[in-house]
Amino acid sequence: GDAWMCSIMSGKVVRYNIPTRTFTLFAPGTIPSLPFEKVKFIVYDAYGDVWISGHSLARWNNSKQFFDTVITVYGGANKYNDDIISIRADNSGSLWIHNAYNGLLEYKIKEKRFVAYSMKDGLPSDVLNGLSPVIDNKLWLSGNSQLSLFDINTRQFTVYDYRDGLPEHKPTSK
């Protein structure tokens, strides 16, 4: 019954309740307050909760009706980099995150722990431009000159690059 929207990097998130046609604003000064200002993305997890990310990660607990989790340190080699470039949720209870220069991170929500995937695991680069929605347990990752398909069940990467027909030059925009 709710739709969530954010104003990118402005510290404002709005929840629209569809049945009542009412808006609720969440910002650092509201009650309850938005736990951080630099917001970029909103995803819905497998448990019915809402995750807000940007330069932190926070969970809106729908059953409790407040922000009950704030994460500012992640997994991986660059775990202190707070700039989340992309985030997705799967149907199995994980969030898939890329924070700058830190490969692919899986956040296992119920376990409250990160699993990091890097170049040593088959990722072609620790710098990613974006993540696709998770469909049929597959996650596509875009890089500067390659696409990678990650199977979240087998934890295997398949990398596609110029040898598969992708242009050799790096894209100039996202």
Short mmCIF file of C-alpha atoms in Angstrom, two decimals:
data_model
loop_
_atom_site.label_atom_id
_atom_site.label_comp_id
_atom_site.label_asym_id
_atom_site.label_seq_id
_atom_site.Cartn_x
_atom_site.Cartn_y
_atom_site.Cartn_z
CA GLY A 1 0.00 0.00 0.00
CA ASP A 2 2.99 2.37 0.06
CA ALA A 3 5.20 3.84 -2.63
CA TRP A 4 8.54 5.36 -1.63
CA MET A 5 10.32 8.16 -3.49
CA CYS A 6 13.51 10.10 -2.89
CA SER A 7 14.95 13.41 -3.93
CA ILE A 8 18.48 12.43 -4.87
CA MET A 9 21.19 13.81 -2.54
CA SER A 10 18.80 16.28 -0.88
CA GLY A 11 18.00 14.44 2.34
CA LYS A 12 14.30 13.98 1.61
CA VAL A 13 12.33 10.76 1.27
CA VAL A 14 8.58 10.58 0.81
CA ARG A 15 6.25 7.68 1.52
CA TYR A 16 2.96 7.79 -0.35
CA ASN A 17 0.16 5.70 1.12
CA ILE A 18 -1.92 4.63 -1.85
CA PRO A 19 -5.22 3.74 -0.11
CA THR A 20 -5.37 6.99 1.89
CA ARG A 21 -3.67 9.13 -0.77
CA THR A 22 -1.43 10.74 1.86
CA PHE A 23 2.26 11.64 1.84
CA THR A 24 4.72 11.40 4.74
CA LEU A 25 8.00 13.28 4.49
CA PHE A 26 11.14 11.88 6.10
CA ALA A 27 14.12 14.22 6.48
CA PRO A 28 16.82 14.70 9.11
CA GLY A 29 14.56 17.09 11.05
CA THR A 30 11.27 15.13 10.95
CA ILE A 31 9.91 12.64 13.47
CA PRO A 32 10.84 9.92 12.77
CA SER A 33 13.93 11.38 11.19
CA LEU A 34 15.76 10.18 8.12
CA PRO A 35 19.11 8.92 9.50
CA PHE A 36 21.28 10.54 6.80
CA GLU A 37 21.03 13.23 4.12
CA LYS A 38 22.74 12.00 0.95
CA VAL A 39 20.04 9.65 -0.36
CA LYS A 40 20.21 8.05 -3.82
CA PHE A 41 18.25 4.79 -3.95
CA ILE A 42 15.31 2.95 -2.42
CA VAL A 43 14.81 -0.83 -2.60
CA TYR A 44 12.25 -3.19 -1.13
CA ASP A 45 13.59 -6.36 0.46
CA ALA A 46 12.18 -9.89 0.57
CA TYR A 47 10.75 -9.27 4.06
CA GLY A 48 8.62 -6.25 3.15
CA ASP A 49 10.97 -3.62 4.54
CA VAL A 50 12.41 -0.61 2.72
CA TRP A 51 16.14 0.13 2.41
CA ILE A 52 17.33 3.65 1.69
CA SER A 53 20.88 4.12 0.48
CA GLY A 54 23.27 6.73 -0.78
CA HIS A 55 26.04 7.79 1.59
CA SER A 56 24.81 5.32 4.22
CA LEU A 57 22.30 2.50 4.34
CA ALA A 58 19.15 2.53 6.47
CA ARG A 59 16.19 0.19 6.87
CA TRP A 60 12.61 1.32 7.40
CA ASN A 61 11.01 -1.49 9.37
CA ASN A 62 7.43 -1.68 8.11
CA SER A 63 6.11 -3.65 11.08
CA LYS A 64 7.66 -1.25 13.63
CA GLN A 65 7.16 1.88 11.48
CA PHE A 66 10.57 3.42 12.10
CA PHE A 67 14.19 3.29 10.92
CA ASP A 68 15.70 0.46 12.94
CA THR A 69 19.02 -0.07 11.13
CA VAL A 70 21.73 2.32 9.96
CA ILE A 71 24.90 0.97 8.36
CA THR A 72 27.94 3.15 7.65
CA VAL A 73 30.67 0.49 7.45
CA TYR A 74 30.37 -2.23 4.81
CA GLY A 75 32.30 -5.36 3.84
CA GLY A 76 35.21 -5.68 1.45
CA ALA A 77 38.56 -3.97 1.12
CA ASN A 78 37.03 -0.45 0.98
CA LYS A 79 34.45 -1.01 3.72
CA TYR A 80 34.66 2.60 4.95
CA ASN A 81 33.72 4.12 1.59
CA ASP A 82 30.18 5.35 2.21
CA ASP A 83 29.28 6.12 -1.44
CA ILE A 84 26.83 3.43 -2.56
CA ILE A 85 26.82 3.47 -6.37
CA SER A 86 24.10 0.85 -6.85
CA ILE A 87 21.88 -1.43 -4.77
CA ARG A 88 19.40 -4.22 -5.52
CA ALA A 89 17.44 -6.74 -3.46
CA ASP A 90 16.71 -10.37 -4.24
CA ASN A 91 13.85 -12.66 -3.21
CA SER A 92 16.09 -14.71 -0.92
CA GLY A 93 16.75 -12.04 1.72
CA SER A 94 19.95 -10.38 0.48
CA LEU A 95 20.86 -6.92 -0.69
CA TRP A 96 23.40 -6.58 -3.51
CA ILE A 97 25.51 -3.45 -3.19
CA HIS A 98 28.38 -1.74 -4.92
CA ASN A 99 30.06 1.03 -2.97
CA ALA A 100 32.81 2.89 -4.77
CA TYR A 101 35.93 0.84 -5.63
CA ASN A 102 34.72 -2.12 -3.57
CA GLY A 103 33.55 -4.87 -5.92
CA LEU A 104 30.22 -6.56 -5.26
CA LEU A 105 28.82 -6.89 -1.75
CA GLU A 106 26.06 -9.16 -0.56
CA TYR A 107 24.36 -8.10 2.66
CA LYS A 108 22.59 -11.05 4.25
CA ILE A 109 19.81 -9.23 6.04
CA LYS A 110 18.82 -11.82 8.67
CA GLU A 111 22.46 -12.63 9.47
CA LYS A 112 23.44 -8.93 9.48
CA ARG A 113 26.66 -9.65 7.64
CA PHE A 114 28.43 -8.78 4.41
CA VAL A 115 30.02 -11.13 1.90
CA ALA A 116 32.48 -9.46 -0.47
CA TYR A 117 33.13 -10.53 -4.07
CA SER A 118 36.20 -9.08 -5.74
CA MET A 119 38.54 -9.72 -8.65
CA LYS A 120 39.95 -12.77 -6.87
CA ASP A 121 36.43 -14.28 -7.07
CA GLY A 122 36.12 -13.70 -10.83
CA LEU A 123 34.81 -10.13 -10.96
CA PRO A 124 36.69 -8.39 -13.83
CA SER A 125 37.02 -5.11 -11.92
CA ASP A 126 36.30 -3.74 -8.46
CA VAL A 127 34.76 -0.67 -10.12
CA LEU A 128 31.16 -1.12 -11.29
CA ASN A 129 28.75 1.31 -12.93
CA GLY A 130 25.47 -0.39 -12.16
CA LEU A 131 23.53 -3.48 -11.13
CA SER A 132 20.44 -4.92 -12.80
CA PRO A 133 17.39 -6.15 -10.90
CA VAL A 134 17.82 -9.75 -9.75
CA ILE A 135 15.75 -11.93 -12.10
CA ASP A 136 15.78 -15.74 -11.97
CA ASN A 137 18.64 -15.54 -9.45
CA LYS A 138 20.82 -13.70 -11.96
CA LEU A 139 22.42 -10.30 -11.43
CA TRP A 140 24.01 -8.34 -14.28
CA LEU A 141 26.86 -5.96 -13.43
CA SER A 142 28.11 -3.26 -15.77
CA GLY A 143 31.70 -2.08 -15.81
CA ASN A 144 33.69 0.29 -17.97
CA SER A 145 34.31 -2.18 -20.78
CA GLN A 146 32.53 -5.37 -19.81
CA LEU A 147 29.29 -6.88 -18.58
CA SER A 148 29.26 -9.61 -15.97
CA LEU A 149 26.53 -12.08 -15.16
CA PHE A 150 26.53 -13.27 -11.56
CA ASP A 151 24.55 -16.36 -10.60
CA ILE A 152 23.56 -15.79 -6.97
CA ASN A 153 22.97 -19.52 -6.43
CA THR A 154 26.30 -20.84 -7.73
CA ARG A 155 28.26 -17.65 -6.93
CA GLN A 156 29.86 -17.79 -10.39
CA PHE A 157 30.69 -14.86 -12.67
CA THR A 158 30.47 -14.96 -16.46
CA VAL A 159 32.29 -12.02 -18.04
CA TYR A 160 31.46 -10.54 -21.44
CA ASP A 161 33.84 -8.10 -23.12
CA TYR A 162 35.10 -7.02 -26.58
CA ARG A 163 35.69 -10.68 -27.51
CA ASP A 164 31.92 -11.16 -27.20
CA GLY A 165 31.06 -8.17 -29.37
CA LEU A 166 31.06 -5.33 -26.85
CA PRO A 167 32.78 -2.11 -28.01
CA GLU A 168 36.44 -1.83 -27.05
CA HIS A 169 36.19 1.83 -26.02
CA LYS A 170 34.99 2.83 -22.59
CA PRO A 171 31.54 4.42 -22.40
CA THR A 172 31.51 8.13 -21.65
CA SER A 173 28.42 8.08 -19.44
CA LYS A 174 26.38 5.75 -17.30
#
